[in-house]
CSV table of C-alpha atoms in Angstrom, one decimal:
chain,number,residue,atom,x,y,z
A,1,MET,CA,0.0,0.0,0.0
A,2,ASN,CA,1.1,3.5,-0.7
A,3,SER,CA,-0.6,6.8,-1.6
A,4,PHE,CA,-0.1,6.3,-5.3
A,5,SER,CA,-2.6,3.4,-5.3
A,6,LEU,CA,-5.4,5.8,-4.2
A,7,THR,CA,-5.5,7.5,-7.6
A,8,TYR,CA,-5.9,4.1,-9.3
A,9,TRP,CA,-8.8,3.3,-7.0
A,10,VAL,CA,-10.7,6.5,-7.7
A,11,VAL,CA,-10.9,5.5,-11.4
A,12,THR,CA,-12.2,2.0,-10.8
A,13,TYR,CA,-14.3,2.6,-7.6
A,14,MET,CA,-17.7,3.2,-9.2
A,15,VAL,CA,-17.4,0.2,-11.6
A,16,LEU,CA,-16.2,-2.1,-8.8
A,17,HIS,CA,-19.1,-1.4,-6.5
A,18,LEU,CA,-21.8,-1.6,-9.2
A,19,VAL,CA,-20.8,-5.3,-9.8
A,20,ALA,CA,-19.6,-6.3,-6.3
A,21,GLY,CA,-23.0,-7.4,-5.1
A,22,CYS,CA,-23.6,-9.6,-8.2
A,23,HIS,CA,-20.5,-11.7,-7.9
A,24,GLN,CA,-19.8,-12.5,-4.3
A,25,LYS,CA,-22.4,-13.5,-1.8
A,26,GLU,CA,-21.8,-12.9,1.9
A,27,LYS,CA,-22.4,-15.6,4.5
A,28,PRO,CA,-25.3,-15.4,6.9
A,29,ALA,CA,-24.5,-13.4,10.0
A,30,SER,CA,-24.8,-16.5,12.2
A,31,LEU,CA,-21.8,-18.0,10.3
A,32,ALA,CA,-19.8,-14.8,10.0
A,33,GLN,CA,-19.9,-14.4,13.8
A,34,ASP,CA,-18.3,-17.8,14.4
A,35,THR,CA,-14.6,-16.8,14.8
A,36,SER,CA,-13.2,-20.1,16.0
A,37,TRP,CA,-11.4,-20.4,12.7
A,38,ALA,CA,-9.6,-17.0,13.0
A,39,LEU,CA,-6.3,-16.1,14.7
A,40,LEU,CA,-7.5,-14.0,17.6
A,41,PRO,CA,-6.9,-11.9,19.6
A,42,PHE,CA,-3.8,-10.0,18.6
A,43,GLU,CA,-2.6,-7.4,21.1
A,44,LYS,CA,-0.5,-4.5,20.2
A,45,LEU,CA,2.6,-3.9,22.3
A,46,ASN,CA,1.8,-0.3,22.8
A,47,ASP,CA,4.4,0.1,25.5
A,48,VAL,CA,7.3,-0.6,23.0
A,49,ASN,CA,5.7,0.4,19.7
A,50,PRO,CA,6.8,1.5,17.3
A,51,ILE,CA,9.6,-1.0,17.5
A,52,PHE,CA,11.4,0.2,14.3
A,53,THR,CA,11.9,3.6,12.8
A,54,ALA,CA,13.9,5.4,10.1
A,55,GLY,CA,17.6,4.7,10.1
A,56,GLU,CA,21.0,6.1,9.2
A,57,GLY,CA,22.0,3.5,6.6
A,58,VAL,CA,24.1,4.6,3.7
A,59,PHE,CA,24.9,2.8,0.4
A,60,ASN,CA,26.2,3.6,-3.0
A,61,CYS,CA,23.2,3.6,-5.4
A,62,PRO,CA,24.2,1.8,-8.6
A,63,ILE,CA,21.8,4.0,-10.6
A,64,LEU,CA,22.4,7.4,-9.1
A,65,LYS,CA,26.2,6.6,-8.8
A,66,LYS,CA,26.4,8.3,-5.4
A,67,GLU,CA,25.9,7.5,-1.7
A,68,VAL,CA,22.3,7.6,-0.6
A,69,LYS,CA,20.7,7.7,2.8
A,70,TRP,CA,18.4,5.0,1.7
A,71,GLU,CA,16.2,4.6,4.9
A,72,GLU,CA,16.2,8.2,6.3
A,73,LYS,CA,12.6,9.0,5.4
A,74,ASP,CA,10.4,6.1,6.5
A,75,VAL,CA,10.5,2.3,7.2
A,76,PHE,CA,7.4,0.2,7.0
A,77,ASN,CA,5.5,-2.8,5.7
A,78,PRO,CA,7.9,-5.6,6.6
A,79,ALA,CA,8.0,-9.3,5.9
A,80,ALA,CA,9.1,-11.6,8.7
A,81,VAL,CA,10.9,-15.0,8.8
A,82,VAL,CA,12.6,-17.1,11.4
A,83,ARG,CA,16.1,-18.5,10.6
A,84,HIS,CA,18.5,-20.2,13.1
A,85,ASP,CA,16.3,-19.2,16.1
A,86,THR,CA,16.5,-15.5,15.0
A,87,LEU,CA,13.7,-13.4,13.8
A,88,PHE,CA,14.4,-11.4,10.6
A,89,LEU,CA,12.5,-8.5,9.2
A,90,LEU,CA,12.8,-7.6,5.5
A,91,TYR,CA,11.4,-4.1,5.5
A,92,ARG,CA,10.6,-1.4,3.0
A,93,ALA,CA,12.6,1.8,3.4
A,94,GLU,CA,12.5,5.1,1.6
A,95,ASP,CA,15.0,7.9,0.9
A,96,THR,CA,14.0,11.5,0.3
A,97,LEU,CA,15.3,11.8,-3.3
A,98,GLY,CA,13.9,12.0,-6.8
A,99,LYS,CA,10.6,13.1,-8.3
A,100,TYR,CA,8.6,10.9,-5.9
A,101,ALA,CA,10.6,12.2,-2.9
A,102,GLY,CA,11.5,8.7,-2.0
A,103,THR,CA,12.7,5.5,-3.8
A,104,SER,CA,11.9,2.3,-2.0
A,105,ARG,CA,14.4,-0.4,-1.2
A,106,ILE,CA,14.4,-3.6,1.0
A,107,GLY,CA,16.5,-3.7,4.1
A,108,ILE,CA,17.0,-6.4,6.7
A,109,ALA,CA,17.0,-6.4,10.5
A,110,TRP,CA,17.3,-9.2,13.1
A,111,SER,CA,16.3,-9.9,16.7
A,112,THR,CA,16.4,-12.7,19.3
A,113,ASP,CA,13.2,-11.5,21.0
A,114,GLY,CA,11.1,-10.1,18.2
A,115,ILE,CA,11.1,-6.6,19.6
A,116,HIS,CA,14.6,-5.2,19.7
A,117,PHE,CA,16.4,-5.2,16.3
A,118,ASN,CA,19.8,-4.7,14.8
A,119,ARG,CA,19.9,-3.7,11.2
A,120,ARG,CA,22.3,-4.1,8.2
A,121,ASN,CA,23.7,-0.8,7.0
A,122,GLN,CA,22.9,-1.5,3.3
A,123,PRO,CA,19.8,-2.7,1.6
A,124,VAL,CA,19.5,-6.3,0.3
A,125,LEU,CA,17.2,-5.7,-2.6
A,126,PHE,CA,17.1,-2.5,-4.7
A,127,PRO,CA,16.7,-1.0,-8.2
A,128,ASP,CA,19.8,-1.7,-10.2
A,129,GLU,CA,21.3,-1.3,-13.6
A,130,ASP,CA,19.7,-4.6,-14.6
A,131,PHE,CA,17.0,-6.0,-16.9
A,132,LEU,CA,14.2,-4.9,-14.4
A,133,LYS,CA,15.3,-1.3,-14.1
A,134,ILE,CA,12.5,-0.2,-16.5
A,135,TYR,CA,9.9,-1.5,-14.0
A,136,GLU,CA,11.7,-0.7,-10.7
A,137,TRP,CA,13.0,2.9,-11.2
A,138,GLU,CA,12.5,5.2,-9.8
A,139,GLY,CA,9.6,4.4,-7.5
A,140,GLY,CA,11.5,1.4,-6.3
A,141,ILE,CA,11.0,-2.0,-4.7
A,142,GLU,CA,8.1,-2.2,-2.1
A,143,ASP,CA,6.2,-4.4,0.4
A,144,PRO,CA,8.0,-7.8,0.6
A,145,ARG,CA,6.3,-11.0,1.6
A,146,ILE,CA,8.3,-14.2,2.2
A,147,VAL,CA,7.8,-17.9,2.4
A,148,GLU,CA,10.3,-20.7,2.4
A,149,ARG,CA,10.7,-23.8,0.2
A,150,GLU,CA,11.3,-27.1,2.0
A,151,GLU,CA,14.9,-27.3,0.8
A,152,GLY,CA,15.6,-23.8,2.3
A,153,LEU,CA,15.2,-21.4,-0.6
A,154,TYR,CA,13.3,-18.2,0.4
A,155,ILE,CA,10.7,-16.8,-2.0
A,156,MET,CA,9.9,-13.1,-1.9
A,157,THR,CA,7.0,-11.4,-3.6
A,158,TYR,CA,7.4,-7.6,-3.9
A,159,SER,CA,5.9,-4.6,-5.8
A,160,ALA,CA,8.0,-3.0,-8.5
A,161,TYR,CA,6.9,0.6,-9.1
A,162,ASP,CA,8.1,2.6,-12.2
A,163,GLY,CA,6.2,5.7,-11.2
A,164,LYS,CA,3.1,4.8,-13.2
A,165,THR,CA,2.2,1.1,-12.7
A,166,ALA,CA,2.8,-1.2,-9.8
A,167,ARG,CA,3.7,-4.8,-10.8
A,168,LEU,CA,4.0,-7.9,-8.7
A,169,PHE,CA,7.5,-9.4,-8.9
A,170,LEU,CA,9.5,-12.3,-7.4
A,171,ALA,CA,12.9,-12.9,-6.0
A,172,SER,CA,14.6,-15.8,-4.3
A,173,SER,CA,17.5,-16.2,-1.9
A,174,PRO,CA,19.3,-19.0,0.0
A,175,ASP,CA,20.3,-16.8,2.9
A,176,LEU,CA,18.0,-13.6,3.0
A,177,ILE,CA,21.0,-11.5,2.0
A,178,HIS,CA,21.8,-12.4,-1.6
A,179,TRP,CA,18.7,-12.2,-3.8
A,180,THR,CA,18.0,-13.3,-7.4
A,181,LYS,CA,15.3,-11.3,-9.3
A,182,HIS,CA,12.9,-13.4,-11.4
A,183,GLY,CA,10.7,-10.7,-12.8
A,184,PRO,CA,6.9,-10.3,-13.0
A,185,VAL,CA,4.3,-12.7,-11.7
A,186,LEU,CA,1.9,-11.6,-14.4
A,187,THR,CA,3.2,-11.8,-18.0
A,188,ASP,CA,2.0,-11.7,-21.6
A,189,GLU,CA,-1.3,-9.8,-21.9
A,190,PHE,CA,-1.2,-9.0,-18.2
A,191,ILE,CA,2.3,-7.5,-18.0
A,192,ASP,CA,1.0,-4.0,-17.7
A,193,THR,CA,-1.8,-4.9,-15.3
A,194,TRP,CA,-1.6,-3.1,-11.9
A,195,SER,CA,-0.7,-5.9,-9.5
A,196,LYS,CA,0.9,-6.2,-6.1
A,197,SER,CA,0.8,-7.8,-2.6
A,198,GLY,CA,1.4,-11.5,-3.3
A,199,ALA,CA,0.5,-13.8,-0.4
A,200,ILE,CA,1.6,-17.4,-1.1
A,201,VAL,CA,-0.3,-20.2,0.5
A,202,ALA,CA,1.9,-21.8,3.2
A,203,LYS,CA,1.9,-24.1,6.2
A,204,GLN,CA,3.5,-23.8,9.7
A,205,LYS,CA,6.0,-26.4,10.7
A,206,GLY,CA,7.5,-25.4,14.0
A,207,ASP,CA,8.8,-21.8,13.7
A,208,LYS,CA,9.1,-22.2,9.9
A,209,ILE,CA,6.6,-21.2,7.2
A,210,TYR,CA,6.8,-23.4,4.1
A,211,ALA,CA,5.0,-22.9,0.9
A,212,GLU,CA,2.3,-25.6,0.6
A,213,LYS,CA,0.8,-27.2,-2.4
A,214,ILE,CA,-3.0,-27.7,-2.8
A,215,ASN,CA,-4.2,-30.0,-5.5
A,216,GLY,CA,-0.7,-30.5,-6.7
A,217,LYS,CA,0.2,-26.8,-7.1
A,218,TYR,CA,1.2,-23.6,-5.2
A,219,TRP,CA,-1.3,-20.8,-4.9
A,220,MET,CA,-1.0,-17.1,-4.4
A,221,TYR,CA,-3.5,-14.4,-3.4
A,222,PHE,CA,-2.7,-10.9,-4.8
A,223,GLY,CA,-4.3,-7.5,-5.5
A,224,ASP,CA,-5.2,-4.2,-3.9
A,225,THR,CA,-8.7,-3.6,-5.1
A,226,ASP,CA,-10.3,-7.0,-5.2
A,227,LEU,CA,-8.1,-10.0,-4.5
A,228,PHE,CA,-7.2,-12.4,-7.3
A,229,MET,CA,-5.2,-15.7,-7.5
A,230,ALA,CA,-2.3,-17.3,-9.4
A,231,THR,CA,-0.9,-20.8,-9.4
A,232,SER,CA,2.6,-22.3,-9.9
A,233,GLU,CA,4.4,-25.6,-10.1
A,234,ASP,CA,7.7,-24.3,-8.8
A,235,LEU,CA,7.0,-20.9,-7.0
A,236,ILE,CA,8.9,-19.1,-9.7
A,237,HIS,CA,6.6,-19.3,-12.8
A,238,TRP,CA,3.0,-18.3,-12.2
A,239,LYS,CA,-0.3,-18.4,-14.1
A,240,PRO,CA,-3.2,-16.2,-13.1
A,241,VAL,CA,-6.5,-17.8,-12.3
A,242,LEU,CA,-9.0,-16.6,-14.9
A,243,GLU,CA,-12.7,-16.4,-15.3
A,244,ASN,CA,-14.1,-15.6,-18.7
A,245,GLY,CA,-10.7,-14.4,-19.8
A,246,HIS,CA,-10.3,-12.0,-16.9
A,247,LEU,CA,-8.6,-12.2,-13.5
A,248,LYS,CA,-10.9,-14.1,-11.2
A,249,SER,CA,-11.9,-12.1,-8.1
A,250,VAL,CA,-12.0,-14.1,-4.9
A,251,LEU,CA,-12.4,-11.4,-2.3
A,252,LYS,CA,-14.2,-8.0,-2.7
A,253,PRO,CA,-14.7,-4.9,-0.7
A,254,ARG,CA,-17.9,-4.7,1.3
A,255,PRO,CA,-20.1,-1.5,1.4
A,256,GLY,CA,-20.6,-0.4,5.0
A,257,TYR,CA,-17.6,-2.3,6.3
A,258,PHE,CA,-14.0,-1.4,7.3
A,259,ASP,CA,-12.9,-2.9,4.0
A,260,SER,CA,-15.5,-1.0,1.9
A,261,ARG,CA,-12.9,0.7,-0.4
A,262,LEU,CA,-10.4,-2.0,-1.1
A,263,VAL,CA,-8.9,-5.3,0.1
A,264,GLU,CA,-5.2,-6.1,-0.1
A,265,SER,CA,-3.2,-9.2,1.0
A,266,GLY,CA,-1.5,-9.3,4.4
A,267,PRO,CA,1.2,-11.9,5.1
A,268,TYR,CA,1.2,-15.3,3.4
A,269,ALA,CA,-2.0,-17.3,3.5
A,270,LEU,CA,-1.9,-20.0,6.2
A,271,VAL,CA,-3.2,-23.6,5.8
A,272,THR,CA,-5.1,-24.6,9.0
A,273,GLU,CA,-7.5,-27.3,10.1
A,274,HIS,CA,-10.4,-25.0,9.1
A,275,GLY,CA,-9.2,-24.1,5.6
A,276,VAL,CA,-6.9,-21.5,4.1
A,277,LEU,CA,-6.7,-18.5,6.4
A,278,LEU,CA,-5.8,-15.1,4.9
A,279,LEU,CA,-5.1,-12.1,7.0
A,280,TYR,CA,-5.7,-9.0,4.9
A,281,ASN,CA,-5.8,-5.2,4.8
A,282,GLY,CA,-9.0,-3.3,4.2
A,283,MET,CA,-9.5,0.4,3.5
A,284,ASN,CA,-12.5,2.3,4.6
A,285,LEU,CA,-14.5,4.5,2.2
A,286,ASP,CA,-14.9,8.2,2.9
A,287,GLU,CA,-18.6,7.8,2.4
A,288,GLY,CA,-20.5,4.5,2.6
A,289,GLY,CA,-17.9,2.7,4.7
A,290,ASP,CA,-17.8,1.9,8.4
A,291,PRO,CA,-18.8,5.1,10.2
A,292,SER,CA,-17.2,3.9,13.5
A,293,ILE,CA,-13.6,4.2,12.0
A,294,ALA,CA,-11.8,7.1,10.3
A,295,LYS,CA,-12.4,7.9,6.6
A,296,GLY,CA,-9.7,6.2,4.5
A,297,ALA,CA,-8.4,4.2,7.4
A,298,TYR,CA,-6.5,0.9,6.8
A,299,CYS,CA,-7.6,-1.8,9.2
A,300,SER,CA,-7.0,-5.6,9.3
A,301,GLY,CA,-9.4,-8.4,8.6
A,302,GLN,CA,-9.4,-12.2,8.2
A,303,ALA,CA,-11.0,-14.4,5.6
A,304,LEU,CA,-11.2,-18.2,5.3
A,305,PHE,CA,-11.1,-20.1,2.0
A,306,ASP,CA,-11.9,-23.7,1.2
A,307,LEU,CA,-8.9,-26.0,1.7
A,308,HIS,CA,-9.8,-28.0,-1.5
A,309,ASP,CA,-10.6,-24.9,-3.6
A,310,PRO,CA,-8.6,-21.8,-2.4
A,311,THR,CA,-10.7,-19.5,-4.6
A,312,ASN,CA,-13.9,-20.3,-2.6
A,313,LEU,CA,-14.5,-17.9,0.3
A,314,ILE,CA,-16.3,-19.7,3.1
A,315,ASN,CA,-16.1,-17.2,6.0
A,316,ARG,CA,-14.9,-13.7,6.9
A,317,LEU,CA,-14.7,-11.6,10.0
A,318,GLU,CA,-17.4,-9.0,10.4
A,319,LYS,CA,-15.2,-6.6,12.3
A,320,ASN,CA,-11.6,-5.6,11.9
A,321,PHE,CA,-9.1,-7.0,14.5
A,322,LEU,CA,-6.5,-4.2,14.2
A,323,ARG,CA,-7.1,-0.5,13.5
A,324,PRO,CA,-5.2,2.7,13.8
A,325,ASP,CA,-5.7,4.1,17.4
A,326,GLN,CA,-2.2,5.3,18.4
A,327,PRO,CA,-0.6,8.6,17.4
A,328,TYR,CA,2.1,7.0,15.2
A,329,GLU,CA,-0.7,5.0,13.4
A,330,ILE,CA,-3.0,8.0,13.0
A,331,GLN,CA,-0.5,10.5,11.6
A,332,GLY,CA,2.5,10.0,9.3
A,333,GLN,CA,3.3,9.8,5.6
A,334,VAL,CA,-0.2,8.4,5.0
A,335,ASN,CA,-2.5,8.9,7.9
A,336,GLN,CA,-4.7,6.3,9.6
A,337,VAL,CA,-2.8,3.2,8.6
A,338,CYS,CA,-2.2,-0.2,10.3
A,339,PHE,CA,-0.9,-2.3,7.4
A,340,ILE,CA,-0.2,-6.0,8.3
A,341,GLU,CA,2.5,-7.8,6.2
A,342,GLY,CA,4.8,-10.0,8.3
A,343,MET,CA,3.8,-12.8,10.6
A,344,VAL,CA,5.8,-15.6,12.2
A,345,PRO,CA,5.5,-18.1,15.1
A,346,PHE,CA,8.3,-17.4,17.5
A,347,HIS,CA,8.9,-18.4,21.1
A,348,ASP,CA,5.4,-19.8,21.5
A,349,GLN,CA,3.7,-16.6,20.2
A,350,TRP,CA,2.6,-15.3,16.8
A,351,PHE,CA,4.3,-12.0,16.0
A,352,LEU,CA,2.4,-9.8,13.6
A,353,TYR,CA,4.3,-6.9,12.1
A,354,TYR,CA,2.6,-3.9,10.5
A,355,GLY,CA,3.4,-0.6,9.0
A,356,THR,CA,2.2,2.4,10.9
A,357,ALA,CA,1.0,5.4,8.8
A,358,ASP,CA,3.6,4.3,6.1
A,359,SER,CA,6.3,5.6,8.4
A,360,LYS,CA,7.3,3.2,11.2
A,361,ILE,CA,6.8,-0.5,12.2
A,362,GLY,CA,4.7,-1.9,15.0
A,363,VAL,CA,4.1,-5.4,16.4
A,364,ALA,CA,1.1,-7.2,17.8
A,365,ILE,CA,1.3,-10.6,19.5
A,366,LEU,CA,-1.0,-13.7,19.9
A,367,ASN,CA,-0.3,-16.7,22.2
A,368,ALA,CA,0.6,-19.4,19.7
A,369,LYS,CA,-0.7,-22.2,22.0
A,370,ARG,CA,-4.3,-20.8,21.7
């Protein structure tokens, strides 16, 4: 999520809501109120939040050919992963340069308690003089999400932004430091389709989150208006799920709710005994949304999909479970934002990391034994 996506939404908003009611039926209230399938309750650590703020890192930008303070403006929207009993954040950071007053790059930080972090002075993934520069410069590389393959390869989805169109891209790494870029998830006739926020279906095994096949293939939720899906045999090459030649919508905004304006993937989607659980971000409409929360606010929801058909929505929280209510969540680069993106089981707790007002990083915790 970033402020540039709002312009895109204004153009598509009227069409989306004219058709939303025709294509997705909501479950009866009696079913929607059963939350036994959801991960609840998460509690913000307000006494230590925000746990991560802008830094003083400097690196030599290969495109600008000069030293850049690459994380001096804002840090937000991190992925999280556990490796060797250490919790790592792969976070989005912005400088203050260029026509967008900030190019995004991905940095890395690590912690043994999930709260206090050390960070690497240089980013680990950034726009370069490579075959993807045309897509990544000069808006940058944004909003990482990470899962692991069984043999130990890490798969990152991220948004590449050229200043006009956001595109969902992939990278892989054996160690979280050295990344290989693989290019766009959507190709061919969809190459210039606005796409972002790829949440791959995965399963918990101890403190690890491994990509999980369903019906012999990997699945990914993506999007920041509706949510759509793609499938893959190897986690590198993906094909969108289509309906009548168009991207198939599997989750839509709901008039009158906290997610009335748009829905956008949170962390990976988690296979549970109940189905495929997706934590997601929802944005409130200025008019026609949830009147109990701020206009334009980003809050967090949860949706449950069929384990045998991940495109089939079977339940959804009626209320958000995380909303902006702290000063650093209410005011920042983009006001009124709690944007969830990284989640890991660590030390018998679920750690959920979120961007606060596109400026800092906070954490909420759930007892993993629940």
